[in-house]
Short mmCIF file of C-alpha atoms and ligand atoms in Angstrom, two decimals:
data_model
loop_
_atom_site.label_atom_id
_atom_site.label_comp_id
_atom_site.label_asym_id
_atom_site.label_seq_id
_atom_site.Cartn_x
_atom_site.Cartn_y
_atom_site.Cartn_z
CA MET A 1 194.13 -8.60 174.69
CA LYS A 2 194.26 -10.17 178.14
CA ALA A 3 197.21 -9.58 180.52
CA SER A 4 198.37 -12.55 182.55
CA ARG A 5 200.44 -13.21 185.65
CA GLY A 6 204.18 -13.35 185.11
CA SER A 7 206.36 -16.46 184.95
CA GLU A 8 210.03 -16.37 185.78
CA VAL A 9 210.85 -18.18 182.56
CA LEU A 10 208.75 -18.54 179.42
CA ILE A 11 209.88 -21.28 177.02
CA ILE A 12 208.54 -21.20 173.47
CA GLY A 13 208.46 -24.70 171.97
CA ALA A 14 208.18 -28.06 173.76
CA GLY A 15 210.43 -30.17 171.49
CA PRO A 16 213.59 -31.75 172.99
CA ALA A 17 215.30 -28.38 173.53
CA GLY A 18 212.32 -26.72 175.23
CA ALA A 19 211.22 -29.72 177.29
CA ALA A 20 214.75 -30.47 178.52
CA THR A 21 215.38 -26.80 179.41
CA ALA A 22 212.06 -26.74 181.28
CA TRP A 23 213.06 -29.95 183.11
CA HIS A 24 216.39 -28.48 184.29
CA LEU A 25 214.91 -25.16 185.39
CA ALA A 26 211.78 -26.56 187.05
CA ARG A 27 213.91 -29.00 189.05
CA ALA A 28 215.95 -26.06 190.28
CA GLY A 29 212.74 -24.49 191.61
CA ILE A 30 212.19 -21.93 188.82
CA ARG A 31 208.58 -21.12 187.80
CA VAL A 32 208.52 -22.18 184.13
CA LEU A 33 205.77 -21.82 181.56
CA LEU A 34 206.29 -24.00 178.47
CA VAL A 35 204.16 -23.24 175.40
CA ASP A 36 203.74 -25.09 172.10
CA ARG A 37 201.53 -24.42 169.12
CA ALA A 38 201.05 -28.17 168.63
CA ARG A 39 198.88 -30.56 170.59
CA PHE A 40 200.94 -33.45 171.97
CA PRO A 41 201.75 -36.14 171.09
CA ARG A 42 202.74 -34.72 167.71
CA ASP A 43 204.87 -35.94 164.83
CA LYS A 44 208.08 -34.18 163.78
CA PRO A 45 210.02 -34.78 160.54
CA CYS A 46 213.23 -36.42 161.74
CA SER A 47 215.23 -39.62 161.05
CA GLU A 48 214.71 -40.58 164.71
CA TYR A 49 218.29 -41.73 165.30
CA LEU A 50 219.77 -41.34 168.79
CA SER A 51 223.47 -41.99 169.38
CA PRO A 52 224.66 -43.52 172.67
CA GLU A 53 225.69 -40.03 173.75
CA ALA A 54 222.17 -38.70 173.13
CA VAL A 55 220.93 -41.70 175.15
CA ARG A 56 223.26 -40.66 177.98
CA LEU A 57 221.60 -37.22 178.09
CA LEU A 58 218.14 -38.81 177.92
CA ASP A 59 219.14 -41.08 180.78
CA GLN A 60 219.89 -38.01 182.92
CA LEU A 61 216.31 -36.90 182.27
CA GLY A 62 215.09 -40.34 183.38
CA VAL A 63 213.24 -41.30 180.18
CA VAL A 64 215.30 -44.15 178.68
CA GLU A 65 213.53 -47.09 180.35
CA ASP A 66 210.22 -45.62 179.36
CA LEU A 67 211.33 -45.24 175.73
CA GLU A 68 212.51 -48.84 175.63
CA ALA A 69 209.24 -50.01 177.16
CA ALA A 70 207.43 -48.04 174.44
CA GLY A 71 209.25 -50.04 171.72
CA ALA A 72 212.37 -48.01 170.87
CA ALA A 73 214.72 -50.14 168.73
CA PRO A 74 218.42 -50.62 169.51
CA LEU A 75 220.78 -48.90 167.07
CA HIS A 76 224.32 -50.21 166.56
CA GLY A 77 225.75 -47.52 164.26
CA SER A 78 225.41 -46.63 160.61
CA THR A 79 226.52 -47.44 157.07
CA VAL A 80 227.04 -44.72 154.48
CA HIS A 81 226.67 -45.77 150.82
CA GLY A 82 228.45 -43.39 148.45
CA PRO A 83 227.25 -42.17 145.05
CA ASP A 84 229.61 -44.51 143.17
CA GLY A 85 229.15 -47.64 145.26
CA ALA A 86 231.62 -47.18 148.14
CA ALA A 87 230.36 -48.08 151.62
CA LEU A 88 231.59 -47.25 155.11
CA THR A 89 230.24 -48.80 158.32
CA GLY A 90 230.78 -47.39 161.79
CA ARG A 91 229.67 -49.32 164.86
CA PHE A 92 229.35 -47.41 168.13
CA ALA A 93 230.80 -50.25 170.20
CA ALA A 94 233.90 -50.65 167.94
CA ALA A 95 235.12 -47.07 168.34
CA PRO A 96 238.47 -46.42 170.09
CA VAL A 97 236.61 -45.04 173.12
CA ALA A 98 233.73 -46.97 174.67
CA PRO A 99 230.40 -45.11 174.40
CA PHE A 100 227.97 -44.65 177.30
CA ARG A 101 226.43 -47.92 176.12
CA ALA A 102 226.96 -50.17 173.09
CA THR A 103 223.77 -49.12 171.33
CA GLY A 104 221.90 -45.94 170.61
CA LEU A 105 218.15 -45.92 170.10
CA ALA A 106 215.77 -45.37 167.23
CA VAL A 107 212.35 -44.16 168.29
CA SER A 108 209.48 -42.20 166.83
CA ARG A 109 209.48 -38.50 167.75
CA ARG A 110 205.82 -38.86 168.64
CA ILE A 111 206.94 -41.07 171.53
CA LEU A 112 210.24 -39.36 172.38
CA ASP A 113 208.91 -35.80 172.54
CA ALA A 114 205.84 -36.81 174.55
CA ARG A 115 208.07 -38.60 177.10
CA LEU A 116 210.37 -35.60 177.42
CA LEU A 117 207.40 -33.30 177.89
CA ALA A 118 205.98 -35.61 180.58
CA ALA A 119 209.35 -35.47 182.38
CA ALA A 120 209.31 -31.64 182.29
CA LEU A 121 205.77 -31.56 183.69
CA ALA A 122 206.67 -34.07 186.41
CA ALA A 123 209.57 -31.78 187.36
CA GLY A 124 207.08 -28.94 187.91
CA ALA A 125 206.87 -27.00 184.63
CA GLU A 126 203.48 -25.64 183.56
CA PHE A 127 202.44 -26.38 179.95
CA ARG A 128 200.06 -24.85 177.45
CA GLU A 129 199.58 -26.72 174.18
CA ALA A 130 197.79 -25.63 171.00
CA THR A 131 199.02 -22.13 171.85
CA LEU A 132 200.92 -20.12 169.28
CA VAL A 133 203.50 -17.56 170.32
CA ASP A 134 202.89 -14.64 167.95
CA GLY A 135 206.12 -12.92 168.87
CA PRO A 136 208.16 -11.51 171.72
CA ILE A 137 207.44 -8.26 173.58
CA LEU A 138 210.40 -5.97 172.95
CA GLU A 139 210.93 -2.97 175.22
CA SER A 140 214.02 -0.79 174.69
CA GLY A 141 215.78 -3.71 172.99
CA ALA A 142 215.01 -6.14 175.83
CA VAL A 143 212.62 -9.09 175.61
CA THR A 144 210.13 -8.93 178.48
CA GLY A 145 207.78 -11.75 177.50
CA ALA A 146 205.65 -12.75 174.54
CA VAL A 147 202.18 -12.57 173.05
CA LEU A 148 200.39 -15.92 173.06
CA ARG A 149 197.26 -17.03 171.21
CA ALA A 150 195.44 -20.23 172.14
CA ALA A 151 193.48 -21.88 169.31
CA GLY A 152 190.27 -19.85 168.91
CA GLY A 153 191.09 -17.69 171.96
CA PRO A 154 192.14 -14.07 172.44
CA SER A 155 195.76 -12.93 172.46
CA GLU A 156 197.41 -12.88 175.86
CA VAL A 157 200.52 -11.11 177.12
CA ILE A 158 202.85 -13.21 179.25
CA ARG A 159 205.64 -11.37 181.05
CA ALA A 160 208.78 -13.26 182.04
CA ARG A 161 212.20 -12.37 183.38
CA LEU A 162 213.69 -14.68 180.75
CA THR A 163 212.13 -15.83 177.46
CA ILE A 164 213.73 -18.89 175.85
CA GLY A 165 213.25 -19.56 172.14
CA ALA A 166 213.15 -23.35 171.61
CA ASP A 167 210.81 -22.94 168.69
CA GLY A 168 212.80 -24.85 166.11
CA LEU A 169 214.09 -24.27 162.60
CA HIS A 170 211.70 -21.41 161.79
CA SER A 171 211.95 -19.75 165.21
CA ARG A 172 210.03 -16.49 165.49
CA LEU A 173 212.09 -15.39 168.47
CA ALA A 174 215.32 -15.95 166.49
CA ARG A 175 214.00 -13.81 163.65
CA ALA A 176 212.86 -11.09 166.07
CA LEU A 177 216.33 -10.94 167.67
CA GLY A 178 217.89 -10.44 164.21
CA GLY A 179 220.95 -12.10 162.65
CA ARG A 180 219.07 -15.26 161.58
CA ARG A 181 220.53 -16.64 158.33
CA HIS A 182 219.59 -19.57 156.09
CA GLY A 183 222.74 -20.37 154.10
CA ARG A 184 223.88 -23.08 151.71
CA PRO A 185 223.43 -25.90 150.95
CA ALA A 186 219.69 -25.16 150.98
CA ARG A 187 218.03 -28.54 151.31
CA MET A 188 214.53 -29.83 152.10
CA ALA A 189 213.52 -33.14 153.68
CA PHE A 190 210.63 -35.54 153.07
CA VAL A 191 210.13 -38.09 155.85
CA ALA A 192 207.92 -41.20 155.95
CA HIS A 193 207.26 -44.23 158.14
CA VAL A 194 207.28 -47.45 156.14
CA ALA A 195 205.99 -50.86 157.29
CA GLY A 196 207.57 -54.19 156.46
CA LEU A 197 210.63 -52.90 154.58
CA ALA A 198 212.94 -55.84 153.82
CA GLY A 199 216.62 -55.87 154.75
CA LEU A 200 216.47 -53.82 157.95
CA ASP A 201 219.05 -54.34 160.65
CA GLY A 202 220.27 -52.35 163.62
CA LEU A 203 222.41 -50.06 161.46
CA ALA A 204 220.99 -46.84 160.02
CA ALA A 205 221.72 -46.69 156.27
CA MET A 206 222.54 -43.44 154.47
CA HIS A 207 222.42 -43.55 150.66
CA VAL A 208 224.22 -40.59 149.12
CA GLY A 209 223.32 -39.71 145.53
CA ARG A 210 224.59 -37.10 143.09
CA ASP A 211 221.85 -34.69 144.06
CA GLY A 212 220.64 -35.55 147.54
CA TYR A 213 220.63 -38.40 150.02
CA ALA A 214 218.22 -40.77 151.73
CA GLY A 215 218.37 -42.43 155.13
CA VAL A 216 216.69 -45.59 156.40
CA ASN A 217 216.43 -46.31 160.10
CA ARG A 218 214.42 -49.09 161.76
CA ILE A 219 212.37 -47.46 164.54
CA THR A 220 210.38 -50.45 165.81
CA LEU A 221 211.20 -54.16 165.79
CA ALA A 222 208.83 -56.65 164.18
CA THR A 223 206.56 -58.43 166.66
CA SER A 224 204.40 -61.49 166.03
CA GLY A 225 201.43 -59.18 165.36
CA ALA A 226 203.08 -56.30 163.46
CA PRO A 227 205.89 -55.70 160.95
CA ALA A 228 208.91 -53.54 161.79
CA ILE A 229 208.55 -49.85 160.95
CA ALA A 230 211.35 -47.95 159.23
CA ASN A 231 211.90 -44.24 159.05
CA VAL A 232 212.80 -43.21 155.49
CA ALA A 233 214.03 -39.64 154.98
CA LEU A 234 214.87 -38.04 151.64
CA VAL A 235 216.94 -34.84 151.56
CA VAL A 236 217.30 -32.88 148.29
CA PRO A 237 218.25 -29.37 147.18
CA VAL A 238 215.39 -26.87 147.43
CA GLU A 239 215.48 -26.26 143.66
CA ARG A 240 214.42 -29.87 143.03
CA THR A 241 211.36 -29.69 145.28
CA ARG A 242 209.25 -27.51 142.97
CA ARG A 243 208.14 -30.80 141.37
CA ALA A 244 206.82 -31.89 144.77
CA ALA A 245 204.15 -29.18 144.92
CA GLY A 246 200.73 -30.75 145.27
CA ASP A 247 201.94 -34.35 145.69
CA PRO A 248 204.93 -34.68 148.03
CA THR A 249 204.34 -38.44 148.39
CA ARG A 250 204.73 -39.00 144.65
CA PHE A 251 207.87 -36.86 144.54
CA PHE A 252 209.25 -38.77 147.56
CA LEU A 253 208.61 -42.22 146.04
CA GLU A 254 209.85 -41.29 142.57
CA THR A 255 213.03 -39.64 143.86
CA LEU A 256 213.90 -42.64 146.07
CA GLU A 257 214.11 -44.70 142.86
CA GLU A 258 217.28 -42.75 141.99
CA PHE A 259 219.15 -44.49 144.81
CA PRO A 260 220.35 -47.98 143.73
CA GLY A 261 220.13 -49.30 147.31
CA LEU A 262 216.47 -48.25 147.63
CA ARG A 263 215.18 -48.87 144.10
CA GLY A 264 211.94 -50.87 144.09
CA ARG A 265 211.91 -51.22 147.88
CA ILE A 266 209.44 -48.57 149.03
CA ARG A 267 205.82 -48.78 147.94
CA ARG A 268 203.02 -46.28 148.52
CA GLU A 269 200.83 -48.95 150.24
CA ALA A 270 203.56 -49.48 152.87
CA LEU A 271 203.52 -45.84 154.08
CA VAL A 272 201.92 -45.74 157.52
CA ARG A 273 201.63 -41.99 157.93
CA PRO A 274 201.61 -39.00 155.54
CA VAL A 275 204.99 -37.85 154.20
CA LEU A 276 206.16 -34.88 156.30
CA VAL A 277 208.09 -32.05 154.64
CA THR A 278 210.50 -29.57 156.23
CA GLY A 279 213.35 -27.17 155.42
CA PRO A 280 215.27 -25.37 154.18
CA PHE A 281 218.14 -26.02 156.61
CA ALA A 282 221.57 -24.45 157.14
CA ALA A 283 220.04 -21.98 159.61
CA ARG A 284 222.18 -20.11 162.09
CA SER A 285 221.42 -17.36 164.61
CA GLN A 286 224.27 -14.96 165.04
CA ARG A 287 222.50 -13.56 168.12
CA VAL A 288 221.77 -16.45 170.48
CA LEU A 289 221.04 -14.12 173.40
CA CYS A 290 220.06 -10.57 174.29
CA ASP A 291 218.64 -8.77 177.34
CA GLY A 292 215.83 -11.03 178.59
CA ALA A 293 216.13 -13.84 176.03
CA LEU A 294 218.18 -16.71 174.67
CA LEU A 295 217.84 -19.34 171.95
CA VAL A 296 218.36 -23.10 172.22
CA GLY A 297 218.15 -26.14 169.89
CA ASP A 298 217.37 -25.62 166.20
CA ALA A 299 216.30 -22.05 166.99
CA ALA A 300 219.99 -21.35 167.64
CA GLU A 301 221.59 -23.51 164.92
CA PHE A 302 220.72 -26.34 162.55
CA PHE A 303 222.94 -27.15 159.57
CA ASP A 304 221.84 -30.45 158.04
CA PRO A 305 220.33 -33.74 159.22
CA PHE A 306 223.05 -35.99 157.68
CA THR A 307 225.08 -36.52 160.84
CA GLY A 308 221.90 -37.26 162.83
CA ASP A 309 222.72 -35.25 165.88
CA GLY A 310 220.18 -32.45 166.31
CA ILE A 311 218.49 -34.05 169.32
CA HIS A 312 221.81 -34.45 171.08
CA ALA A 313 222.58 -30.79 170.34
CA ALA A 314 219.13 -29.78 171.61
CA LEU A 315 219.59 -31.71 174.89
CA LYS A 316 223.16 -30.52 175.39
CA GLY A 317 222.12 -26.95 174.53
CA ALA A 318 219.30 -27.23 177.08
CA SER A 319 221.77 -28.14 179.78
CA LEU A 320 224.05 -25.20 178.86
CA ALA A 321 221.13 -22.76 178.56
CA SER A 322 219.63 -23.72 181.90
CA HIS A 323 223.01 -23.44 183.61
CA ALA A 324 223.44 -19.89 182.23
CA ALA A 325 219.81 -19.02 183.04
CA LEU A 326 220.17 -20.12 186.67
CA ILE A 327 223.23 -17.90 187.12
CA ALA A 328 221.44 -14.91 185.53
CA LEU A 329 218.18 -15.45 187.46
CA ALA A 330 220.01 -15.64 190.79
CA THR A 331 220.54 -11.87 190.69
CA PRO A 332 217.30 -9.91 191.27
CA GLY A 333 216.10 -7.56 188.53
CA PRO A 334 216.13 -7.81 184.76
CA VAL A 335 218.15 -10.60 183.13
CA THR A 336 220.79 -8.91 181.01
CA ALA A 337 222.74 -10.15 177.99
CA ARG A 338 225.85 -9.63 180.07
CA SER A 339 224.65 -12.00 182.78
CA LEU A 340 223.92 -14.64 180.08
CA ALA A 341 227.21 -14.20 178.19
CA GLY A 342 228.66 -17.48 179.50
CA TYR A 343 226.05 -19.32 177.41
CA ARG A 344 227.55 -18.12 174.09
CA ARG A 345 231.03 -19.22 175.17
CA ALA A 346 229.77 -22.58 176.46
CA ARG A 347 228.02 -23.27 173.14
CA LEU A 348 231.16 -22.50 171.15
CA SER A 349 233.27 -24.77 173.29
CA ALA A 350 230.68 -27.60 173.18
CA PHE A 351 229.71 -27.41 169.50
CA LEU A 352 232.46 -25.82 167.39
CA GLY A 353 234.16 -29.15 166.55
CA LYS A 354 230.89 -30.80 165.62
CA TRP A 355 229.78 -27.82 163.51
CA THR A 356 233.04 -28.17 161.56
CA ILE A 357 232.55 -31.93 160.97
CA GLU A 358 228.98 -31.31 159.81
CA ARG A 359 230.19 -28.77 157.27
CA VAL A 360 233.03 -30.98 156.02
CA VAL A 361 230.51 -33.78 155.38
CA GLY A 362 227.76 -31.46 154.08
CA TYR A 363 230.00 -29.71 151.52
CA GLY A 364 231.92 -32.95 150.78
CA MET A 365 228.71 -34.44 149.44
CA LEU A 366 228.65 -31.73 146.76
CA ALA A 367 231.72 -33.43 145.19
CA PRO A 368 230.55 -37.07 144.70
CA PRO A 369 233.89 -38.53 143.45
CA LEU A 370 235.72 -37.03 146.42
CA PHE A 371 233.02 -38.23 148.83
CA ASP A 372 233.22 -41.78 147.44
CA ARG A 373 236.98 -41.74 147.63
CA ALA A 374 236.88 -40.67 151.28
CA LEU A 375 234.46 -43.50 152.13
CA ARG A 376 236.70 -46.07 150.40
CA ARG A 377 239.84 -44.80 152.11
CA LEU A 378 238.24 -44.79 155.56
CA ALA A 379 236.77 -48.28 155.03
CA LEU A 380 240.12 -49.63 153.85
CA ARG A 381 241.81 -48.27 156.97
CA ASP A 382 239.02 -49.38 159.30
CA LEU A 383 238.37 -45.79 160.41
CA GLY A 384 234.57 -45.86 160.03
CA HIS A 385 234.04 -46.50 163.76
CA THR A 386 236.16 -43.49 164.69
CA PHE A 387 234.27 -41.31 162.23
CA VAL A 388 230.86 -42.40 163.53
CA ALA A 389 231.99 -41.91 167.14
CA ALA A 390 233.08 -38.33 166.34
CA THR A 391 229.79 -37.54 164.61
CA ALA A 392 228.01 -39.16 167.57
CA ASP A 393 229.84 -36.90 170.04
CA TYR A 394 231.53 -39.41 172.31
CA ILE A 395 235.02 -38.83 171.03
CA PRO A 396 236.23 -35.28 170.41
CA ALA A 397 235.94 -33.80 166.93
CA SER A 398 239.73 -33.44 166.95
CA ALA A 399 239.96 -37.24 166.51
CA VAL A 400 238.94 -36.68 162.87
CA LEU A 401 239.77 -32.99 162.37
CA ASN A 402 243.53 -33.47 162.36
CA PRO A 403 246.06 -33.71 159.52
CA TRP A 404 246.72 -37.44 160.07
CA PHE A 405 243.06 -38.44 159.81
CA LEU A 406 242.24 -36.03 156.97
CA CYS A 407 245.22 -37.28 154.93
CA ARG A 408 244.14 -40.89 155.44
CA MET A 409 240.66 -39.90 154.27
CA ILE A 410 241.83 -38.46 150.97
CA LEU A 411 245.22 -39.95 150.03
C1 FAD B 501 214.90 -34.62 158.03
C2 FAD B 501 215.50 -34.49 159.40
C3 FAD B 501 216.08 -35.59 159.98
C4 FAD B 501 216.66 -35.48 161.24
N1 FAD B 501 217.18 -36.58 161.82
C5 FAD B 501 217.70 -36.53 163.04
C6 FAD B 501 218.13 -37.71 163.69
O1 FAD B 501 218.04 -38.81 163.17
N2 FAD B 501 218.66 -37.58 164.94
C7 FAD B 501 218.76 -36.37 165.56
O2 FAD B 501 219.28 -36.31 166.68
N3 FAD B 501 218.32 -35.24 164.98
C8 FAD B 501 217.77 -35.29 163.75
N4 FAD B 501 217.27 -34.17 163.16
C9 FAD B 501 217.35 -32.90 163.87
C10 FAD B 501 216.28 -32.80 164.97
O3 FAD B 501 215.02 -33.13 164.45
C11 FAD B 501 216.27 -31.39 165.53
O4 FAD B 501 217.56 -30.92 165.69
C12 FAD B 501 215.52 -31.35 166.87
O5 FAD B 501 214.17 -31.66 166.69
C13 FAD B 501 215.67 -29.98 167.51
O6 FAD B 501 214.85 -29.89 168.63
P1 FAD B 501 214.18 -28.50 169.04
O7 FAD B 501 213.49 -28.75 170.32
O8 FAD B 501 215.18 -27.42 168.92
O9 FAD B 501 213.12 -28.18 167.88
P2 FAD B 501 211.80 -28.96 167.47
O10 FAD B 501 211.91 -30.39 167.77
O11 FAD B 501 211.54 -28.54 166.06
O12 FAD B 501 210.68 -28.34 168.41
C14 FAD B 501 210.23 -27.03 168.25
C15 FAD B 501 208.83 -26.91 168.86
O13 FAD B 501 208.45 -25.53 168.81
C16 FAD B 501 207.10 -25.44 168.48
N5 FAD B 501 206.89 -24.11 167.91
C17 FAD B 501 207.46 -23.59 166.80
N6 FAD B 501 207.06 -22.33 166.61
C18 FAD B 501 206.21 -22.03 167.62
C19 FAD B 501 205.47 -20.86 167.98
N7 FAD B 501 205.54 -19.74 167.25
N8 FAD B 501 204.69 -20.91 169.08
C20 FAD B 501 204.63 -22.04 169.84
N9 FAD B 501 205.31 -23.16 169.55
C21 FAD B 501 206.11 -23.16 168.46
C22 FAD B 501 206.86 -26.58 167.51
O14 FAD B 501 205.51 -26.97 167.45
C23 FAD B 501 207.78 -27.67 168.08
O15 FAD B 501 207.08 -28.55 168.94
C24 FAD B 501 216.67 -34.24 161.91
C25 FAD B 501 216.09 -33.12 161.32
C26 FAD B 501 215.49 -33.24 160.08
C27 FAD B 501 214.83 -32.06 159.49
#
């Protein structure tokens, strides 16, 4: 095993959470090493939906123009179709509070993540791709770096004052810190890109069934030479996915036929990349920090993709994590859990409301008649825009988590 020079901060994972944290820290003059097991650009199973508030955070990182030039499609909001035929539409621009801009964006993660990584490198971060982090180095309960392994190369020890786990849903650092739980509902996702799907508009469509849901989101506009591409994501309970073993594409296509709004619309020949599979979700780290380490993005918390907000949470978390890291790194010597403690409090204050909404929706789906009733009530009272704005983080969660709104949703 080779020993290497130290970095001030080692970031494991160069998805939105890792790249944005690297951007913040490198701009503040910190020596950052960012490592990812993948070679970029890489795909990531995701519905590729960005709310106006996520766009605001991307704008701070200076990547929005570039994403639009690369073909990102404007997104006006979403429509949820319930299991018994109810439908609720929320448009970003019609919410009681104006968003950062009238539209969000829909863009392939291959493009988004590569642009974010480029921004981190331009800010001064160093990057190693195709390099797996085997696990952290733990000394007397403190993380002092990690063991890296480049494809085909020897293991290497990297020491760092602070190690940041941005390594996603199955984070090794989160598991090493302890307190990582995968709870219920345990769901898996199957995600495809589909060419030439009819009936696409600038609204993402969520089709909720009795035993899962499927989302459709247009991620590129049609041009004279090429059809529009849609992202189609199917989310089902883990127990159902045993049938998928060996042929996830077949399972994906057959299961989509259960949704009346998608029946007969998605053909195997129209898939433009292999179906990607991920899960199970509902993952939470009770320990988001310790001496020498902290977690950000999905490595810290990811409940369910339904409310389409993980990238916003990753970018927001990156801003909170880098703020806490800069305070802790300003004092010479080891970075202690105590010096990072503000990060835990900042996460609670930023995310608690949204975590609650996600759970209300996620568990609400387990009772289809109730879910349908809520959609009908909200549509009747024209409250869909408020609901979408709260899930999209530009009005506070309290706008929907209050007795008045909840009564109007059910009664
Ligand atoms: C089906 C589905 C649909 C979704 N739809 C949306 C949506 O529409 N909008 C939205 O905002 N969010 C959505 N999300 C959530 C979003 O994808 C995540 O929240 C977001 O990607 C989190 O970013 P991250 O940087 O924390 O993790 P990731 O994007 O997962 O990045 C983690 C990185 O770590 C690397 N890595 C992992 N382990 C190691 C290791 N041991 N060594 C080195 N590198 C490692 C990986 O290669 C990866 O590049 C969806 C999620 C799913 C599953």
